[in-house]
PDB file of C-alpha atoms in Angstrom:
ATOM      1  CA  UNK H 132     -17.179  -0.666 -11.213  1.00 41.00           C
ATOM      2  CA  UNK H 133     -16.032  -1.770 -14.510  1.00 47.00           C
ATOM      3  CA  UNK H 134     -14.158  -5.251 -14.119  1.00 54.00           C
ATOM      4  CA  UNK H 135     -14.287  -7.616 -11.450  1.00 58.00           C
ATOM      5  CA  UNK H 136     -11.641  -8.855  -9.070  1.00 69.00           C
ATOM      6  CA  UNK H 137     -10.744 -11.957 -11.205  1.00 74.00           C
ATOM      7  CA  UNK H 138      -9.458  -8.923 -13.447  1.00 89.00           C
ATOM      8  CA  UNK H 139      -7.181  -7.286 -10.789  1.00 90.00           C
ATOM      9  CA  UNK H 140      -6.194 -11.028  -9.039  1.00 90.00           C
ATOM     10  CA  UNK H 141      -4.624 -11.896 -12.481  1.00 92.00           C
ATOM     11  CA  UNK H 142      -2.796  -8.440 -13.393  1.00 93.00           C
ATOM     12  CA  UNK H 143      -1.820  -9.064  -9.495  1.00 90.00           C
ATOM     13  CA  UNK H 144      -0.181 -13.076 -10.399  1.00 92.00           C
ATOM     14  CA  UNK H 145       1.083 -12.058 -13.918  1.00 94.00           C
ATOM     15  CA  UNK H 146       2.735  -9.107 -13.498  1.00 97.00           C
ATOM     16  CA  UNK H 147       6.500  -9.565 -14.794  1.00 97.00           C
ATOM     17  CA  UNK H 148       8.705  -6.250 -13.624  1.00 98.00           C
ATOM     18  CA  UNK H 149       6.917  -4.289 -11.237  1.00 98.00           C
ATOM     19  CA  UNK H 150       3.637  -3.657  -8.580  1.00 98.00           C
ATOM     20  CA  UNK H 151       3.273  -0.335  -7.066  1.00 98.00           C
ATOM     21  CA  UNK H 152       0.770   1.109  -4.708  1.00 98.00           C
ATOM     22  CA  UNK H 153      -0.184   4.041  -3.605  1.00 98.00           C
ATOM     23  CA  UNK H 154      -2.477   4.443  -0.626  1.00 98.00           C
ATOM     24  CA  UNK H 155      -4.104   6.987   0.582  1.00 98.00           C
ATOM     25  CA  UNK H 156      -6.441   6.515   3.564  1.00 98.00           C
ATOM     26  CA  UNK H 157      -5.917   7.194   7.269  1.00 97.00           C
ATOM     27  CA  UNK H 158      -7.891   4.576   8.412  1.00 96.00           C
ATOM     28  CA  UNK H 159      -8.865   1.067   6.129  1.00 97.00           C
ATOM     29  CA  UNK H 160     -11.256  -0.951   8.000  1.00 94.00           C
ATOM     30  CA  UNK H 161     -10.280  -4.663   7.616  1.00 90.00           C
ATOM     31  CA  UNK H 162     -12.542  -7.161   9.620  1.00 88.00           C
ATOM     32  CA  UNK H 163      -9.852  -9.902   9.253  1.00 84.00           C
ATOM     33  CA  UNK H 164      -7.346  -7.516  10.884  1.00 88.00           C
ATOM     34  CA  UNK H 165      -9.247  -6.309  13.587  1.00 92.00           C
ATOM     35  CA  UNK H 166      -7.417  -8.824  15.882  1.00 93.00           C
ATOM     36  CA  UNK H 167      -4.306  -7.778  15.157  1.00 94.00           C
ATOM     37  CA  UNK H 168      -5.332  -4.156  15.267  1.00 95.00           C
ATOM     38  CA  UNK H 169      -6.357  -4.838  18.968  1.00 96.00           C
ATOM     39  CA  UNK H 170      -3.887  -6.960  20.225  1.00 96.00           C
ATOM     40  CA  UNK H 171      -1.111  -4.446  18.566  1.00 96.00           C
ATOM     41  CA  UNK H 172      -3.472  -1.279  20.586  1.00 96.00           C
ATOM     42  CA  UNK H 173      -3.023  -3.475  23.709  1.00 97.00           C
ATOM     43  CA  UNK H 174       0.450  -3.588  23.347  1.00 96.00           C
ATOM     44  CA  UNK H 175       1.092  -7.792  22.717  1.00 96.00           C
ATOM     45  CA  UNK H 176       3.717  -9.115  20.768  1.00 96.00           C
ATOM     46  CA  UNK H 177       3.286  -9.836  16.937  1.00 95.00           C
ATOM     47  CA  UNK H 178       2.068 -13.635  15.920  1.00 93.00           C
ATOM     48  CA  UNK H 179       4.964 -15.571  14.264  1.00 90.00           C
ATOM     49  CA  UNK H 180       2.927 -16.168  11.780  1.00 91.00           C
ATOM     50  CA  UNK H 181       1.337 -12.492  11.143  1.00 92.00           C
ATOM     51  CA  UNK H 182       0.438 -11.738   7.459  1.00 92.00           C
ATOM     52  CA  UNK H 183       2.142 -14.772   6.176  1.00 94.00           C
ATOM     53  CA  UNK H 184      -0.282 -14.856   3.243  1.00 93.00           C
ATOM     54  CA  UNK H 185       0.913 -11.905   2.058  1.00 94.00           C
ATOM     55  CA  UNK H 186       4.964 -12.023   3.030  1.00 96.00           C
ATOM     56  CA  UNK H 187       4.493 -15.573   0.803  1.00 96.00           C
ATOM     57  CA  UNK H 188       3.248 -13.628  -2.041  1.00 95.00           C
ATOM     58  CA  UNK H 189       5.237 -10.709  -1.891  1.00 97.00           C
ATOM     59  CA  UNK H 190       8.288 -13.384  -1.899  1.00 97.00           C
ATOM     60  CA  UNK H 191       7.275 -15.354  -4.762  1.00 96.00           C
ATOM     61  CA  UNK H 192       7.600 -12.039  -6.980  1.00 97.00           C
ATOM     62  CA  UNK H 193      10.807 -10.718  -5.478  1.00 97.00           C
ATOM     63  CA  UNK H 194      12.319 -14.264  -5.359  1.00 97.00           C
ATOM     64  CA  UNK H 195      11.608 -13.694  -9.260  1.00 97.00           C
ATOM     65  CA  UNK H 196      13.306 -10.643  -9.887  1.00 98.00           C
ATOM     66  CA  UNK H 197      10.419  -8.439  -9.416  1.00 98.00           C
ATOM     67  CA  UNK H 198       9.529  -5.619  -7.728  1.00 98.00           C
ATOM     68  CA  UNK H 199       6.492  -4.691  -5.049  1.00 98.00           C
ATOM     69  CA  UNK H 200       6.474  -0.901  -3.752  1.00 98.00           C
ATOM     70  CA  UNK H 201       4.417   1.186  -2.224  1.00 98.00           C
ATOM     71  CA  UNK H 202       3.722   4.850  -1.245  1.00 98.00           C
ATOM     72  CA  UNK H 203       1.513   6.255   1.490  1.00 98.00           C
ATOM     73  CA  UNK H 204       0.679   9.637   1.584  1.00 98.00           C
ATOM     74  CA  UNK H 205      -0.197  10.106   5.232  1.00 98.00           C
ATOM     75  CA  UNK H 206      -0.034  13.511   8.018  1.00 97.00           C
ATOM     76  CA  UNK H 207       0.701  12.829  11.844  1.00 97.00           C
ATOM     77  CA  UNK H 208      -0.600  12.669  14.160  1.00 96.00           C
ATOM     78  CA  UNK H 209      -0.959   8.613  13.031  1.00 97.00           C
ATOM     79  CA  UNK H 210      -4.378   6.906  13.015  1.00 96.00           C
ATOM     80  CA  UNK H 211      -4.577   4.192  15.361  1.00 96.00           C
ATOM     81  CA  UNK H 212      -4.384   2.165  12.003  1.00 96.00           C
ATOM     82  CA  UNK H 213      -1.779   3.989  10.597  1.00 97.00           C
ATOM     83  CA  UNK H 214       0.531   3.356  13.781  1.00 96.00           C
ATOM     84  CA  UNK H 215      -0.044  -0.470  13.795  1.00 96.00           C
ATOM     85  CA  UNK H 216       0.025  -0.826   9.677  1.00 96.00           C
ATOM     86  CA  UNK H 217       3.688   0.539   9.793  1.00 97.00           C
ATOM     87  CA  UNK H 218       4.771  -0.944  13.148  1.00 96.00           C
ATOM     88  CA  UNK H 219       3.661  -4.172  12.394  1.00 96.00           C
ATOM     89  CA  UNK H 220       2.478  -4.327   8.314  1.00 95.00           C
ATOM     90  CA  UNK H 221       5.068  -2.337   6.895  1.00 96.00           C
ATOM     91  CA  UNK H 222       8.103  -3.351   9.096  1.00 95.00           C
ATOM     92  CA  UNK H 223       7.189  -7.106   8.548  1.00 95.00           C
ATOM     93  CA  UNK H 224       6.849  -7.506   4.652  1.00 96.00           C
ATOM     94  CA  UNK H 225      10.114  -5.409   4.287  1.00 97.00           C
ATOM     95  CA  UNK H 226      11.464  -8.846   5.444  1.00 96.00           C
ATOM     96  CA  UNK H 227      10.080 -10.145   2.183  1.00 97.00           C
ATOM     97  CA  UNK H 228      11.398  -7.624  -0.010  1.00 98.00           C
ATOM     98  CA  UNK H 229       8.722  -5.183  -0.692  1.00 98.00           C
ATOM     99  CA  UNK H 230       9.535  -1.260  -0.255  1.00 98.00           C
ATOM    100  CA  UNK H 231       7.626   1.147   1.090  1.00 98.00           C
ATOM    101  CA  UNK H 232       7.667   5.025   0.929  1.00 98.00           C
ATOM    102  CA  UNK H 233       6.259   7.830   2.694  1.00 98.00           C
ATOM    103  CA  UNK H 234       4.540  11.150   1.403  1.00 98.00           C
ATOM    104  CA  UNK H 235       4.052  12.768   4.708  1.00 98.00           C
ATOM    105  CA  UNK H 236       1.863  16.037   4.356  1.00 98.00           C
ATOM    106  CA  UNK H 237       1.788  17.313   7.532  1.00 98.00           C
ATOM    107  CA  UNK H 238       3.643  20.604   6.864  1.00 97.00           C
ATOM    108  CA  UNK H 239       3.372  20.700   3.114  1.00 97.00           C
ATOM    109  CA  UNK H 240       0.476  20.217   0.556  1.00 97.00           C
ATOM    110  CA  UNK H 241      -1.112  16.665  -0.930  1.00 98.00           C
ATOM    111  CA  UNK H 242       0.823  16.908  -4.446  1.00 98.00           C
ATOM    112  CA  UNK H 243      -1.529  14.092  -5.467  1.00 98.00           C
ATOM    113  CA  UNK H 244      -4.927  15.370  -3.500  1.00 98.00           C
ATOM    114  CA  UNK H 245      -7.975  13.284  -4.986  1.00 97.00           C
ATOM    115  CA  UNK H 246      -6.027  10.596  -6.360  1.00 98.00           C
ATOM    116  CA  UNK H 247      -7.495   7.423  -5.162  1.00 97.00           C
ATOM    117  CA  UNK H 248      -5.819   4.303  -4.331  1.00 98.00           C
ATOM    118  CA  UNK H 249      -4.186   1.844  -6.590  1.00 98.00           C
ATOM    119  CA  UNK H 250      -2.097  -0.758  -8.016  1.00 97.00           C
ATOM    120  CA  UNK H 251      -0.132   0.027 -11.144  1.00 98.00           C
ATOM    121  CA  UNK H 252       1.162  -3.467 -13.001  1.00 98.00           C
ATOM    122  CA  UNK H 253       4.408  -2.584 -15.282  1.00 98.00           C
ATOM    123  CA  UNK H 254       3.669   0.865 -16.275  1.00 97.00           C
ATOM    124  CA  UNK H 255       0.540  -0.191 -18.132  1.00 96.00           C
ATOM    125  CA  UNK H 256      -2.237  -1.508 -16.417  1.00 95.00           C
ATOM    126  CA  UNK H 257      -3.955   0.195 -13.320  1.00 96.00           C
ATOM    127  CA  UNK H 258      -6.819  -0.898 -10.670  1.00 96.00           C
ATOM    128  CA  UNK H 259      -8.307   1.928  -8.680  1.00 97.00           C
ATOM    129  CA  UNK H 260      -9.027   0.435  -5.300  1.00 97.00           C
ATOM    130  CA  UNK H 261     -12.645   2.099  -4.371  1.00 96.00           C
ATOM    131  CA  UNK H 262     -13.276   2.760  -0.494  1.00 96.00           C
ATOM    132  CA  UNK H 263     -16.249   3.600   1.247  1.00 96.00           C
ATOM    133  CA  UNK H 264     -16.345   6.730   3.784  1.00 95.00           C
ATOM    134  CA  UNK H 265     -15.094   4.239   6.755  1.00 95.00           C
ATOM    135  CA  UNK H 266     -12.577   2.825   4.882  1.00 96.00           C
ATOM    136  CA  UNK H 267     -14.250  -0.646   3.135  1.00 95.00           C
ATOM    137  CA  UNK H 268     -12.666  -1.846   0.527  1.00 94.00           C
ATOM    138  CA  UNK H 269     -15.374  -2.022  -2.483  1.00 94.00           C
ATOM    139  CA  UNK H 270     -13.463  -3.672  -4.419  1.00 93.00           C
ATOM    140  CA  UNK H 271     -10.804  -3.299  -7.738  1.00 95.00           C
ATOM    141  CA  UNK H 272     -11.834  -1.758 -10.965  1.00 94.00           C
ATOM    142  CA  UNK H 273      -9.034  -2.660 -13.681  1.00 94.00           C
ATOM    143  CA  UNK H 274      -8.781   1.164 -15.698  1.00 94.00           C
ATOM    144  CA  UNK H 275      -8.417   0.884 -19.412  1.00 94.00           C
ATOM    145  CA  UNK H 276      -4.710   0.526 -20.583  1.00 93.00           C
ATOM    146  CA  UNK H 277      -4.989   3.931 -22.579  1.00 96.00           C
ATOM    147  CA  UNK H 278      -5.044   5.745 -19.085  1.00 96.00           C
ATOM    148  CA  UNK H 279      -1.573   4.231 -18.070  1.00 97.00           C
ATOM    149  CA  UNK H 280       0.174   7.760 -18.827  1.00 98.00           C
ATOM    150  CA  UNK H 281      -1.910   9.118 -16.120  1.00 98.00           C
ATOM    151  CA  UNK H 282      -1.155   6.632 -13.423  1.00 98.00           C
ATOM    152  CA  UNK H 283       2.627   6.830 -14.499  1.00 98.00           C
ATOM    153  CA  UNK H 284       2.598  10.469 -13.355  1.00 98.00           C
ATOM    154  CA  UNK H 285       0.785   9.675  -9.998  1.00 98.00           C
ATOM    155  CA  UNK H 286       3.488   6.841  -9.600  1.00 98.00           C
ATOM    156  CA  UNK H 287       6.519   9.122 -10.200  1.00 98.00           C
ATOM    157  CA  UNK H 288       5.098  12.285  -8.341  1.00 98.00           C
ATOM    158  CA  UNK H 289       4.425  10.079  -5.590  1.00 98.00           C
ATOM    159  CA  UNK H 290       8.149   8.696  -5.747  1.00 98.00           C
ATOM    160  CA  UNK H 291       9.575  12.307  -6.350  1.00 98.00           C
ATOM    161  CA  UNK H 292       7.853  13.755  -2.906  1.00 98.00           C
ATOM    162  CA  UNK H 293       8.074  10.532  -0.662  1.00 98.00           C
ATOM    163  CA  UNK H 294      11.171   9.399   1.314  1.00 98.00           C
ATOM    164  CA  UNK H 295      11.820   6.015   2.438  1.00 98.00           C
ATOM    165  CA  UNK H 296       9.749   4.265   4.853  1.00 98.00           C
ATOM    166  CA  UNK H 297      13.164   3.541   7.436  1.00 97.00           C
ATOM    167  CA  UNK H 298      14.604   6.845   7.171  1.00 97.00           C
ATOM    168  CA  UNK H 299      10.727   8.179   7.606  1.00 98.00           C
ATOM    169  CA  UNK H 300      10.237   6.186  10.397  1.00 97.00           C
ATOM    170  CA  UNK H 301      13.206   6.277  12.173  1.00 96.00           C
ATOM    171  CA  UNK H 302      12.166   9.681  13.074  1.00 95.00           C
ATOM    172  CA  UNK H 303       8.402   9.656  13.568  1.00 96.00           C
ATOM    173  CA  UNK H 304       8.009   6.225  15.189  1.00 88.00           C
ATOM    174  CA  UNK H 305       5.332   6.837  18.163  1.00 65.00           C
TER     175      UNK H 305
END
């Protein structure tokens, strides 16, 4: 990989219009969720305080005027991981202002197939978010700024095929 995570953590803090995501994995294998990941499975109620790290960040840009959104391209049926990332992940930073789409492929074709996950800072500046086969995060590698044309087309195909998460999920909630 070609730049470290200090490289993605600042695009992540200095950002000043926009953070968008796209994900693309059925299953990510976090060890500091795995808690949550069983206690959601088991069928417990959500800590007060779940993802709170995040929720604060997520708030400190959208108290500022800017904007954090996301797209997953997913198919049903849902991943154990899937099904607890938008019960209890995706449902729970909405509350902090971050937006989230869906790309749902089950009856129609990937319009982004082999596009990996990544963050895209204010049309610009990309970080491809490397995975191993079980879903590891790797780590960030911060693209070159010349390749920002090509991320801007991932971003707005993803945006042009996906629907919002709550209308999404309104109707496919298991």
């Amino acid at each position: 990989m070609a730049s470290s995570s200090g490289d993605f953590v600042e695009l992540f803090d200095t950002f000043r219009e926009e953070a968008f995501r796209l994900e693309t994995l059925a299953t990510y294998n976090i060890p500091r969720s795995e808690r949550n990941l069983r206690a959601f499975l088991a069928g417990e109620a959500q800590p007060p305080d779940y993802n709170e790290e995040w929720l604060s960040e997520v708030r400190r840009h959208t108290g500022a005027g800017r904007r954090v959104y996301r797209v997953h391209i997913l198919s049903r049926p849902l991943t154990d991981y899937l099904r607890y990332e938008l019960a209890w992940g995706y449902t729970k930073n909405m509350t902090a202002g971050e937006e989230f789409f869906i790309l749902d492929t089950t009856e129609r074709a990937n319009p982004l197939e082999g596009v990996p996950d990544f963050w895209f800072f204010d049309s610009r500046a990309a970080a491809v978010m490397h995975y191993d086969e079980t879903g590891t995060f790797l780590g960030p590698e911060v693209v070159p700024e010349d390749r920002a044309p090509e991320f801007l087309r991932y971003r707005d195909t993803a945006l042009a095929h996906a629907e919002p998460f709550s209308d999404w999920w309104s109707r496919h909630r298991s």
